[in-house]
Coordinates of C-alpha atoms and ligand atoms in Angstrom, one line a residue:
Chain A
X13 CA 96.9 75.4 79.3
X14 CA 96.7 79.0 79.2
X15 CA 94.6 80.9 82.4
X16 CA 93.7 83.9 81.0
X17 CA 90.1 84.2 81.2
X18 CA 89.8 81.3 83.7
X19 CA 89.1 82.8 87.1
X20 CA 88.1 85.7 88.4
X21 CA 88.7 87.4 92.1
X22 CA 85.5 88.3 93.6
X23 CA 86.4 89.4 96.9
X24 CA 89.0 90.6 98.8
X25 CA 89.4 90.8 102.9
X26 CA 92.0 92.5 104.9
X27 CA 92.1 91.2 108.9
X28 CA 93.1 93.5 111.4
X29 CA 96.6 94.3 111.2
X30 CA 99.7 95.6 113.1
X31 CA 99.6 93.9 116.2
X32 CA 96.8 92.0 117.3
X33 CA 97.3 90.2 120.9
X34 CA 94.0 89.3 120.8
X35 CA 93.4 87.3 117.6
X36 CA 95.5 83.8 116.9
X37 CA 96.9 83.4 113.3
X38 CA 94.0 80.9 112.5
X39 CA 91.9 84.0 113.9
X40 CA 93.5 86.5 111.4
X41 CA 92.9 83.9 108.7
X42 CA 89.1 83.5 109.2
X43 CA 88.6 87.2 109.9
X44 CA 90.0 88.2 106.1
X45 CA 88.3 85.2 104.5
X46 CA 85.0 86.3 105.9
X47 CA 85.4 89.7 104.9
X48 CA 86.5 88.6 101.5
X49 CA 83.4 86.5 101.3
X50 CA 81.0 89.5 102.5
X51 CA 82.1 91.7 100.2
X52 CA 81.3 89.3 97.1
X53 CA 78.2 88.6 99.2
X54 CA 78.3 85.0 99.2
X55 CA 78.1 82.4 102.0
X56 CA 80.4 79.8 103.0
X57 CA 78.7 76.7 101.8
X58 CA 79.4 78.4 98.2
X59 CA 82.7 77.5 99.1
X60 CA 84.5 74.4 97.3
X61 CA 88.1 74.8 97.4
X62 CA 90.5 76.3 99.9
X63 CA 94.2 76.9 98.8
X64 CA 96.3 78.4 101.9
X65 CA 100.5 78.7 103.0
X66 CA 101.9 78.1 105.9
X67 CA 102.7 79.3 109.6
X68 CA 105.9 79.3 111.5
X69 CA 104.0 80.9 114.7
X70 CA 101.1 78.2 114.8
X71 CA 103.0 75.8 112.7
X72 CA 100.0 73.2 112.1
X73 CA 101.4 70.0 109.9
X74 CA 98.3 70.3 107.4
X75 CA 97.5 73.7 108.0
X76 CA 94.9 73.3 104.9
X77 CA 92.6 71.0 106.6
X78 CA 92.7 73.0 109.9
X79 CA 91.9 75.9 108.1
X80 CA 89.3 73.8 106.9
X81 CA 88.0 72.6 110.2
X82 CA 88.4 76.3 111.8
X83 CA 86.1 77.6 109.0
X84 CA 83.6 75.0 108.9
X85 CA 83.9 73.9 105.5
X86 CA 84.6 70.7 103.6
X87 CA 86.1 71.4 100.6
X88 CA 86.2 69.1 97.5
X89 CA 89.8 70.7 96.7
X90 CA 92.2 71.5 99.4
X91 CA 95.9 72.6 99.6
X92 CA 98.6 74.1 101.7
X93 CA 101.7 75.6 100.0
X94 CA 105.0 76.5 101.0
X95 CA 106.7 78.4 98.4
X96 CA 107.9 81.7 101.1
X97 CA 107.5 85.0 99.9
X98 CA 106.2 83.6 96.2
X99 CA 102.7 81.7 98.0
X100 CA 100.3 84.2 97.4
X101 CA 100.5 84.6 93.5
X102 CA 100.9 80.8 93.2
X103 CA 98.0 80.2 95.3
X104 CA 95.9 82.3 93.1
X105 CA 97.6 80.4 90.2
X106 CA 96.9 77.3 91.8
X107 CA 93.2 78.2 92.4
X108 CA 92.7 79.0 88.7
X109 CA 94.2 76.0 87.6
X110 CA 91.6 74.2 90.3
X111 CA 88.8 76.0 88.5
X112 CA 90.3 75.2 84.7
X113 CA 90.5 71.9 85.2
X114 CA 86.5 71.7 86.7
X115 CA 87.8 70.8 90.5
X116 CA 86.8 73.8 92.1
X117 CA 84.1 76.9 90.9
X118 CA 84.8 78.7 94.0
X119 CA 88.3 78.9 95.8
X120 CA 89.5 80.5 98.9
X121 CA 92.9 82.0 99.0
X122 CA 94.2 83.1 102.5
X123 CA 97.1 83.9 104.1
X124 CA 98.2 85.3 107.4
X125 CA 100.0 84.7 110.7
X126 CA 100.7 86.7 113.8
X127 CA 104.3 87.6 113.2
X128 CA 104.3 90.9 115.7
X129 CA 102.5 89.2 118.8
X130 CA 102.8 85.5 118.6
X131 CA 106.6 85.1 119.1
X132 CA 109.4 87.4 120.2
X133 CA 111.2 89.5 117.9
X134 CA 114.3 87.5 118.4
X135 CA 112.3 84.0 117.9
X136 CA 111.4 85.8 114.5
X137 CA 114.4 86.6 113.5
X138 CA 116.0 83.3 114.4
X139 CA 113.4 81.3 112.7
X140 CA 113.9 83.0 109.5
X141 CA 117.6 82.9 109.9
X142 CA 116.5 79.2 109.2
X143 CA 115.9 80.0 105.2
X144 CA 119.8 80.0 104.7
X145 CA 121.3 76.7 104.0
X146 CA 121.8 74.8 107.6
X147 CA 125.0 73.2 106.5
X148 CA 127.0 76.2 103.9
X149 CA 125.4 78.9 105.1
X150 CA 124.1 78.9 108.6
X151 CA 127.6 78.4 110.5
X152 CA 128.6 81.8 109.3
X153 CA 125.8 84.3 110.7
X154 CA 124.3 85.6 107.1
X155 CA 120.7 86.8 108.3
X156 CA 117.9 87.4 105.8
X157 CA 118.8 90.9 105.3
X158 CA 122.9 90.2 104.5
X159 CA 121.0 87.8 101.8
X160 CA 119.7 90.9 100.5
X161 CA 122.5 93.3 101.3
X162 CA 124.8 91.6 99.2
X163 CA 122.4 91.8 96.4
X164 CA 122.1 94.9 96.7
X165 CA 125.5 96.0 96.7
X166 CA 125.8 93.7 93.9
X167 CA 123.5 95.9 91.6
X168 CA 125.5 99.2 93.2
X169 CA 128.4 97.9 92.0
X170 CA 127.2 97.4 88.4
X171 CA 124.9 99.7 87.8
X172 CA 125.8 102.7 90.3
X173 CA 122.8 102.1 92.6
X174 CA 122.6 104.2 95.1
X175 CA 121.1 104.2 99.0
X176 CA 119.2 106.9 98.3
X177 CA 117.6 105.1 95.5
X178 CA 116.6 102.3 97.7
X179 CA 115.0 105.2 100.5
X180 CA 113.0 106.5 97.8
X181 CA 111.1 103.6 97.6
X182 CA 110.5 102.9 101.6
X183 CA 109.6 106.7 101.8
X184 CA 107.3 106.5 98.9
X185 CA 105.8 103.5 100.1
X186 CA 105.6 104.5 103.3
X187 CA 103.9 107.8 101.9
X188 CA 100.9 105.6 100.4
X189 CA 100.4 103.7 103.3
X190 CA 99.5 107.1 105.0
X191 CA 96.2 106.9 102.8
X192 CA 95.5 103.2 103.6
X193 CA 93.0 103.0 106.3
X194 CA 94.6 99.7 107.4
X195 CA 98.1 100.1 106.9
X196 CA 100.6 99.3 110.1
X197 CA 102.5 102.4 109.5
X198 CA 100.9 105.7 110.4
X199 CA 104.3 108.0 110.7
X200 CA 105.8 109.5 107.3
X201 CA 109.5 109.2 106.7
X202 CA 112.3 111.1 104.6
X203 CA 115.1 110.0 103.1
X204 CA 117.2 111.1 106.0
X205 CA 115.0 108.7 108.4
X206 CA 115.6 105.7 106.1
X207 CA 119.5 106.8 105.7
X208 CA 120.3 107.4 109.2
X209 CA 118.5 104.2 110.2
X210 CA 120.2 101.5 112.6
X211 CA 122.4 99.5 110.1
X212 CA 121.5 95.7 109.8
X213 CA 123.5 94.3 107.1
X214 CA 125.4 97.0 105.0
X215 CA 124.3 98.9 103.3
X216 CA 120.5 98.0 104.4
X217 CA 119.5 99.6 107.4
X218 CA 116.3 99.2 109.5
X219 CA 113.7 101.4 107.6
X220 CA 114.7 99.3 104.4
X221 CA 113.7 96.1 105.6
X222 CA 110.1 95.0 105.7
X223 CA 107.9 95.1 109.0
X224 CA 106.8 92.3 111.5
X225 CA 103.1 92.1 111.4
X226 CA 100.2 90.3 112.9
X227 CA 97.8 90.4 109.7
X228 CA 95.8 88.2 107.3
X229 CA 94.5 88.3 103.9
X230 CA 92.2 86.3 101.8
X231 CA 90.8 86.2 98.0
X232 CA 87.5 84.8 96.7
X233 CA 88.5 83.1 93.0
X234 CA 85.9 82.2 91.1
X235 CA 84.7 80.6 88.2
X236 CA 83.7 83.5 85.6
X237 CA 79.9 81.5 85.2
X238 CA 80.0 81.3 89.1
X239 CA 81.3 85.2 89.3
X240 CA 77.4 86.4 87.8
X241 CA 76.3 85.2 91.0
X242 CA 78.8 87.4 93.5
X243 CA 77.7 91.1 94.0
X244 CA 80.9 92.8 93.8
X245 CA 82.6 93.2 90.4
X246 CA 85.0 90.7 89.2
X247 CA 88.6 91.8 88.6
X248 CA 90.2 88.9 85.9
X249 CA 93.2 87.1 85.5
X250 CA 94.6 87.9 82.4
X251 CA 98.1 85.9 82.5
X252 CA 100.3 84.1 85.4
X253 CA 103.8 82.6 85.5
X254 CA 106.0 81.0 87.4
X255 CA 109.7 79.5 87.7
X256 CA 112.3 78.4 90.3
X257 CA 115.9 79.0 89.9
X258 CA 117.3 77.8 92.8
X259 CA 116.8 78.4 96.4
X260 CA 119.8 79.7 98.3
X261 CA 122.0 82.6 97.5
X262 CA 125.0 80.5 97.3
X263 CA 123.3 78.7 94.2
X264 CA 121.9 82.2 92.7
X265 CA 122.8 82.3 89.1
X266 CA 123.3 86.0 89.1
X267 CA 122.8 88.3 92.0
X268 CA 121.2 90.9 89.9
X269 CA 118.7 89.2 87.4
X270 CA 116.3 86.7 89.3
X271 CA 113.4 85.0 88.1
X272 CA 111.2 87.9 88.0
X273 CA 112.5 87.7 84.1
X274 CA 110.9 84.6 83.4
X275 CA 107.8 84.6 85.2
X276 CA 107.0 87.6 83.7
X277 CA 107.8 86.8 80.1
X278 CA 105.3 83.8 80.7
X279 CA 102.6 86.1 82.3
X280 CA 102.9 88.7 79.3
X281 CA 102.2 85.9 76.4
X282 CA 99.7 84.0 78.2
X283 CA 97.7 87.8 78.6
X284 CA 98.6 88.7 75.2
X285 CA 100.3 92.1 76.5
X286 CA 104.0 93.5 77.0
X287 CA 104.8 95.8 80.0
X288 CA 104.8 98.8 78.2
X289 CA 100.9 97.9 78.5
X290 CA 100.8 98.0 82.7
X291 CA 99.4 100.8 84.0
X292 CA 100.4 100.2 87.9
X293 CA 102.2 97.4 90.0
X294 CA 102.6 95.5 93.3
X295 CA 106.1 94.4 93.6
X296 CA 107.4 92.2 96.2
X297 CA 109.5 94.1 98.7
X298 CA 110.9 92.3 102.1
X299 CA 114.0 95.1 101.3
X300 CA 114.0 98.2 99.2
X301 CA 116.1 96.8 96.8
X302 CA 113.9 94.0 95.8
X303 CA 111.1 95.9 93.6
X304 CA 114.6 98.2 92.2
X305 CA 114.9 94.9 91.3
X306 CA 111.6 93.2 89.9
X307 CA 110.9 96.9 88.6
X308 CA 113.9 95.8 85.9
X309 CA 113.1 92.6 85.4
X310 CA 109.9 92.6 84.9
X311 CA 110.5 94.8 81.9
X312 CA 109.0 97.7 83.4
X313 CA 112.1 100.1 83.6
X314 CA 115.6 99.0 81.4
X315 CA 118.2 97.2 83.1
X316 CA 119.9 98.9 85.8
X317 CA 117.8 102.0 85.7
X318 CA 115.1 100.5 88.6
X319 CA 117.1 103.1 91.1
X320 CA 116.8 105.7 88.6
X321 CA 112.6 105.1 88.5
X322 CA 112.4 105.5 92.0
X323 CA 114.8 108.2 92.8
X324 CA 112.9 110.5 90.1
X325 CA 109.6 109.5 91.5
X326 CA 108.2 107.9 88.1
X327 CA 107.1 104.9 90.6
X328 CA 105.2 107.5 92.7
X329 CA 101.1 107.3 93.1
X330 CA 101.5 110.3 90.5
X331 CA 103.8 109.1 88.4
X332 CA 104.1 107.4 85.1
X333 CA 103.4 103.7 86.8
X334 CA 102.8 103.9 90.7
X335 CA 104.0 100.7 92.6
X336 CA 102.9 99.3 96.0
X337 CA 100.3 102.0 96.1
X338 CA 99.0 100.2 99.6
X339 CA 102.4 100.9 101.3
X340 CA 103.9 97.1 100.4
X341 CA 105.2 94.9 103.0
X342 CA 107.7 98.1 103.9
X343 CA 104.7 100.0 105.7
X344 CA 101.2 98.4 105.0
X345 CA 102.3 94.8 106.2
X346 CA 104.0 92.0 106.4
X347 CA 103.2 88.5 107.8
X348 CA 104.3 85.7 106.3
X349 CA 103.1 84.4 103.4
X350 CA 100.7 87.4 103.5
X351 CA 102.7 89.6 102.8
X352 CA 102.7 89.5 98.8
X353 CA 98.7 88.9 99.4
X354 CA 98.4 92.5 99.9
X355 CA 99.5 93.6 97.2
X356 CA 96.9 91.1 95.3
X357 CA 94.5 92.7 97.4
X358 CA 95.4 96.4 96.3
X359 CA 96.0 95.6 92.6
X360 CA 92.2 94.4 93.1
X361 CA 90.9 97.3 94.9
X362 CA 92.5 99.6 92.7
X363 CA 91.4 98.2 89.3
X364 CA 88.2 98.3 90.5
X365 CA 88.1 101.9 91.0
X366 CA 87.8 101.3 94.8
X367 CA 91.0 102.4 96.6
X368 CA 89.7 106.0 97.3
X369 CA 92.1 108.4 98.3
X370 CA 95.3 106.5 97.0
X371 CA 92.6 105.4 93.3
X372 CA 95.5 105.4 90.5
X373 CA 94.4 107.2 87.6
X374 CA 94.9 104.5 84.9
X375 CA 93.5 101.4 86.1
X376 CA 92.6 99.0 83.8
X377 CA 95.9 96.7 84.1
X378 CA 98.1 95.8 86.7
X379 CA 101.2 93.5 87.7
X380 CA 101.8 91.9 90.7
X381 CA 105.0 90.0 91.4
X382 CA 105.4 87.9 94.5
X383 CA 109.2 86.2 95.7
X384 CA 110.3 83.1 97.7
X385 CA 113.4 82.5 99.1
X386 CA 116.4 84.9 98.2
X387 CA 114.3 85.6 94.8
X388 CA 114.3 82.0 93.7
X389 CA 110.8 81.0 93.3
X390 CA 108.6 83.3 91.6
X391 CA 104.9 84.0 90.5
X392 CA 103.8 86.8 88.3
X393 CA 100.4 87.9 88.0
X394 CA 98.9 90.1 85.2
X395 CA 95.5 90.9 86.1
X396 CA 92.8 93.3 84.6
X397 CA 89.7 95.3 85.3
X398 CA 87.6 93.6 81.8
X399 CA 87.6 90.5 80.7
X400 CA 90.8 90.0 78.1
Chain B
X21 CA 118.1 87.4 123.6
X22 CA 118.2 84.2 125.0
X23 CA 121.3 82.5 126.9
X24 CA 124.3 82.8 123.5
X25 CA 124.8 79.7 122.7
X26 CA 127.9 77.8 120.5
X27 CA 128.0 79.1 117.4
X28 CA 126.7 76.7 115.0
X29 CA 129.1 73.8 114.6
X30 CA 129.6 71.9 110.9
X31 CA 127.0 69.7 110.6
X32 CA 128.0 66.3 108.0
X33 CA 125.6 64.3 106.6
X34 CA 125.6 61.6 104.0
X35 CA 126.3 64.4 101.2
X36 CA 128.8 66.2 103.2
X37 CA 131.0 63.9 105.2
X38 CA 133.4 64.1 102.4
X39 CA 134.0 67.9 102.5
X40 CA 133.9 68.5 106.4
X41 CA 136.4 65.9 106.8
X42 CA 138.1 67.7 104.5
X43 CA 138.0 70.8 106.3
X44 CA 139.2 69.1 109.3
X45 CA 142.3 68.1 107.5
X46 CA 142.9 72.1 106.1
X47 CA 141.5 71.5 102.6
X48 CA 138.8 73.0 100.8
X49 CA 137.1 70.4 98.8
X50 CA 134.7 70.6 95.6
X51 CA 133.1 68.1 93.6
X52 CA 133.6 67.1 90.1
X53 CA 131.6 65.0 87.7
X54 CA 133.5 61.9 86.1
X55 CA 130.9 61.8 83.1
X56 CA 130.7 65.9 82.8
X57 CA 133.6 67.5 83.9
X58 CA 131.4 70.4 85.6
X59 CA 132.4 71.5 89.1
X60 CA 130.5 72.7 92.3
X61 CA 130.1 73.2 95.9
X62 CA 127.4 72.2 97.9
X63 CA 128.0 68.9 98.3
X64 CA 125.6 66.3 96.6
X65 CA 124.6 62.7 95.6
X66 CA 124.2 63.5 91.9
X67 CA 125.8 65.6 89.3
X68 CA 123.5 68.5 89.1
X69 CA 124.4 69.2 85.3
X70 CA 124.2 65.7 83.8
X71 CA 122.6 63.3 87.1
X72 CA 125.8 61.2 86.6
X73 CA 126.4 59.7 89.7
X74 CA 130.0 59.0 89.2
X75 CA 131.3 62.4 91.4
X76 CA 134.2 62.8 93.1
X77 CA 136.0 65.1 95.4
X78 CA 138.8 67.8 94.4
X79 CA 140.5 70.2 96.3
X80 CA 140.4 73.8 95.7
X81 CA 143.3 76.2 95.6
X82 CA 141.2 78.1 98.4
X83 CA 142.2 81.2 96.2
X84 CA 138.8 83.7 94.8
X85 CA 137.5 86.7 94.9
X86 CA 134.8 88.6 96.2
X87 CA 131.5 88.8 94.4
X88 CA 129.7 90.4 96.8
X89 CA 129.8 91.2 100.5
X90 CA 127.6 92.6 104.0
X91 CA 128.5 93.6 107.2
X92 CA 126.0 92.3 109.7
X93 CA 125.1 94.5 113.1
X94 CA 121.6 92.8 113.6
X95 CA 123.2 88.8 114.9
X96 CA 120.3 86.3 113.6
X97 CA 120.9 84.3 117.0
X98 CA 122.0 85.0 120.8
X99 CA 125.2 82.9 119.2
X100 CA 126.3 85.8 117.0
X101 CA 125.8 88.2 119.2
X102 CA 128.8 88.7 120.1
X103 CA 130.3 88.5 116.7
X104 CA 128.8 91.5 115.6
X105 CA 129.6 94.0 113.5
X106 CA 131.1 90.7 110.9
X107 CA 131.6 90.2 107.5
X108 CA 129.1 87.6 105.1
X109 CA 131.0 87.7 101.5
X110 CA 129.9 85.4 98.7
X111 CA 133.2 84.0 97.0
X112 CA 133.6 82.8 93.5
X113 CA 136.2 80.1 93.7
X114 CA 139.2 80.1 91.0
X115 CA 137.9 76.8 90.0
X116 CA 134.1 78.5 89.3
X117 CA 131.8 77.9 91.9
X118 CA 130.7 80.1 94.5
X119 CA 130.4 79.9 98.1
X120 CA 129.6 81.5 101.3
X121 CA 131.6 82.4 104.4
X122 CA 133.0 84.9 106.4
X123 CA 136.2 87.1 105.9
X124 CA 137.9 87.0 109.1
X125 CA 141.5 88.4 109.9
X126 CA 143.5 92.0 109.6
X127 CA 141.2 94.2 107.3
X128 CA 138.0 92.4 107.1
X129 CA 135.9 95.3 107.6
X130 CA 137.7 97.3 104.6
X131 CA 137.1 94.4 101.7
X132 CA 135.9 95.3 98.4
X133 CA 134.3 93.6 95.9
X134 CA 136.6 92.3 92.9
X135 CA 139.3 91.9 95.9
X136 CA 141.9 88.5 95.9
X137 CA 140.8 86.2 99.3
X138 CA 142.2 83.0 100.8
X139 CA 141.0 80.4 102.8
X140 CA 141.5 79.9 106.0
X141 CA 140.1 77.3 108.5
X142 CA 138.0 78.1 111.9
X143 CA 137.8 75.5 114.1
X144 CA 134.6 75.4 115.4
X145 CA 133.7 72.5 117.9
X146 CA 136.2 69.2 116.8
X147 CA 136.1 70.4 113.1
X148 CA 136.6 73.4 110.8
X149 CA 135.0 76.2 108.7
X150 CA 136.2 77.0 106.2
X151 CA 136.9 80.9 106.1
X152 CA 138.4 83.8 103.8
X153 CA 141.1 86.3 104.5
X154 CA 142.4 89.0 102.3
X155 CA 145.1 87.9 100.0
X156 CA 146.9 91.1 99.0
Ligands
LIG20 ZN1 127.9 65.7 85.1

């Protein structure tokens, strides 16, 4: 069943972000989704579906129906995924398959926890040390990051990658997030800021690993009859993909091709459209080498030239296709399975015409890719400013 | 951090009695498929590439080379902190498959990818890890 033309996201909602001692995750949650559902100007009774993640600092058992309860709704369609990193673009894939198949008309999609101020830095780290395997990989120390780090040294190695490559993109990123009103990171960097960072698992230092955020996000998707009734303009989803390859490094068929190959190639033919046809994208990027990575692909940039794009500043909000024009999970945010929300949230904004001083100049389509794991489960999204 | 605990000791279960006793002994163990031929680690009930059920344990020459490799300074637990700055190295296997551990011994710090390793067993608790060192 193809999705394009299904659904439509009629409202987007940002919580507060950074950190945020005075707001619980369930807080951060129902803060977004209300601001979401303001700006389509609807009320929550319109509400008939709620598709949300998970949460390792409030970790509720069905976090769907306390979300539920929290928000005062009762749903006639309610889930909870937990597909890491990849949640947000399958929720919204989810949701559209909900209103396809006549469950839902009007789905909300949320996200969020509070990373920075519910738990120590060292409980977070330890509890996502917990995404290796706990028998082949645990009992040797790898951290998320060496997951990473030996990818990226991987692609280095073949394709003459370079650190400086991978700062580009944190100090690009970080540069956008200087003109997002709600961004975590107010400071700009250079290249010698992400270069002379504290190493964390060589050659990834600290400025090229993604922040620890208290944040949450939230999407109105709706039916496009239902989307006539909501007062902001509808952004559609044009095509949507998804595959799992494996889930722990060790299993990885190849550290430098993922997924992102196979999701996309779905997205494209169900939207009808190749990637020399997208105008801007939101890439998934817990470490700098990860949209290097998508970036390739994705089809957006030849193999092996992803460090390239970035280094020359094609990927740039002036450049030939901007990516993570909100700052990304490097500097806007990260929480979570909110993390990739964002950057639904900003391909929204911006293909609406709405993201003011950071607006993209072509803006009628945009990719987002969102990551699970150590890049094994992927969704990408291809959405569009008309109707396909 | 909180108090550093044991490092994290080999845990077997039902899948993976098999290859830690096998590391307690000084042998790195795969498993093959009777029906396929295909080999792997990560120990499991079923042949992954044809769901034959009829696998069986192999030892590995212990002999690979490095496909990829980090140094970790940030320790993911109060265990490791003590560990750090270490090695994390992927390994393909002469037999094929690839696995994770650390390389440990003279050199560590200078491996490469591409380079020759050899395994070596930690013992950690009343069993083993198995471990890579360079193999010159
Ligand atoms: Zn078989």
């Amino acid at each position: 069943m193809t999705l394009r033309n299904k659904a439509c996201i009629v409202g987007v909602g940002e919580s507060e972000i950074g950190k945020v001692p005075h707001m619980t995750g369930l807080g951060l949650n129902a803060q977004a989704a209300k601001r979401a559902l303001d700006e389509a100007g609807l009320k929550p009774s319109d509400i008939d579906g709620l598709i949300t993640a998970y949460s390792m600092t409030e970790p509720y058992f069905m976090l769907g129906s306390v979300l539920a309860e929290y928000l005062g709704i009762q749903p006639t369609y309610a889930a909870s995924l937990t597909a890491g990193g990849a949640s947000p673009a399958l929720m919204l894939m989810h949701a559209a398959d909900a209103i396809a198949a006549g469950r839902a008309s009007c789905v909300l999609v949320t996200a969020g926890e509070n990373r920075a101020t519910g738990q120590s830095r060292d409980q977070a780290v330890e509890a996502l040390a917990a995404v290796g395997h706990p028998y082949f990989e645990h009992p040797y120390g790898p951290l998320i990051p060496g997951f990473y780090a030996m990818i990226a040294r991987r692609h280095m190695h073949e394709y003459g990658t370079r650190r400086e490559d991978m700062a580009a993109v944190a100090v690009q990123q970080r540069a956008n997030a200087l003109l997002h009103p709600n961004a975590h990171m107010k400071k700009p960097i250079t290249t010698a800021d992400v270069l002379g960072a504290k190493p964390i698992a060589e050659p990834l230092g600290l400025l090229d690993c993604c922040l620890i955020s208290d944040a949450g996000g939230a999407l109105i998707v709706m039916s496009p009859e239902r989307a006539k009734d909501a007062k902001s303009r509808p952004v559609w989803l044009w095509g949507a993909g998804e595959i799992t390859t494996h889930e722990h490094i060790l299993a990885a068929p190849s550290l430098t091709e993922f997924g992102t190959k196979r999701s996309a190639e779905i997205a494209y033919r169900m939207a009808g459209i190749g990637p020399k046809d997208i105008q801007f994208a939101e890439l998934y990027d817990c470490f700098t080498i990860v949209p290097i990575l998508e970036a390739e692909d994705a089809g957006l940039v030849p193999k092996g030239e992803g460090g390239a794009f970035f280094r020359e500043g094609r990927a740039a909000r002036d450049g030939e296709l901007p990516v993570n024009t909100h700052g990304g999970m490097l500097s806007h945010a990260h929480a979570g399975a909110a993390g990739g929300l964002f950057g639904i949230i900003e391909a929204v904004r911006q293909l609406r015409g709405e993201a003011g001083a950071r607006q993209v100049k072509r803006h009628e389509v945009a990719l987002v890719h969102n990551e699970g794991g150590i890049l094994s489960q992927h969704g990408t999204l291809i959405l569009g400013r008309e109707r396909r | 951090m909180s108090s550093p605990g044991p490092l994290p000791l080999p845990a077997p279960n039902a899948d993976s009695a098999a290859y830690w006793a096998g590391a307690k002994a000084g042998k790195l163990l795969l498993q093959r498929c009777r029906d396929c031929g295909a080999t792997w680690f990560m120990s499991r009930h079923l042949c992954a590439s044809c769901w034959s059920e009829q696998v069986e344990s192999v030892e590995a020459s212990g002999r690979g080379r490095v496909h990829s490799f980090t140094v970790i300074h940030r320790a993911p637990s109060a265990a490791f902190a003590g560990q750090v700055p270490y090695v994390v190295a992927l390994i393909d296997l002469a037999e094929g498959p690839r696995m994770l551990a650390n390389i440990v011994g003279a050199g560590a710090r200078e491996i490469a990818i591409g380079e020759l390793v050899r395994v070596t067993f930690e013992q950690r608790g009343d069993g083993a890890l198995p471990q890579f060192q360079r193999a010159p």
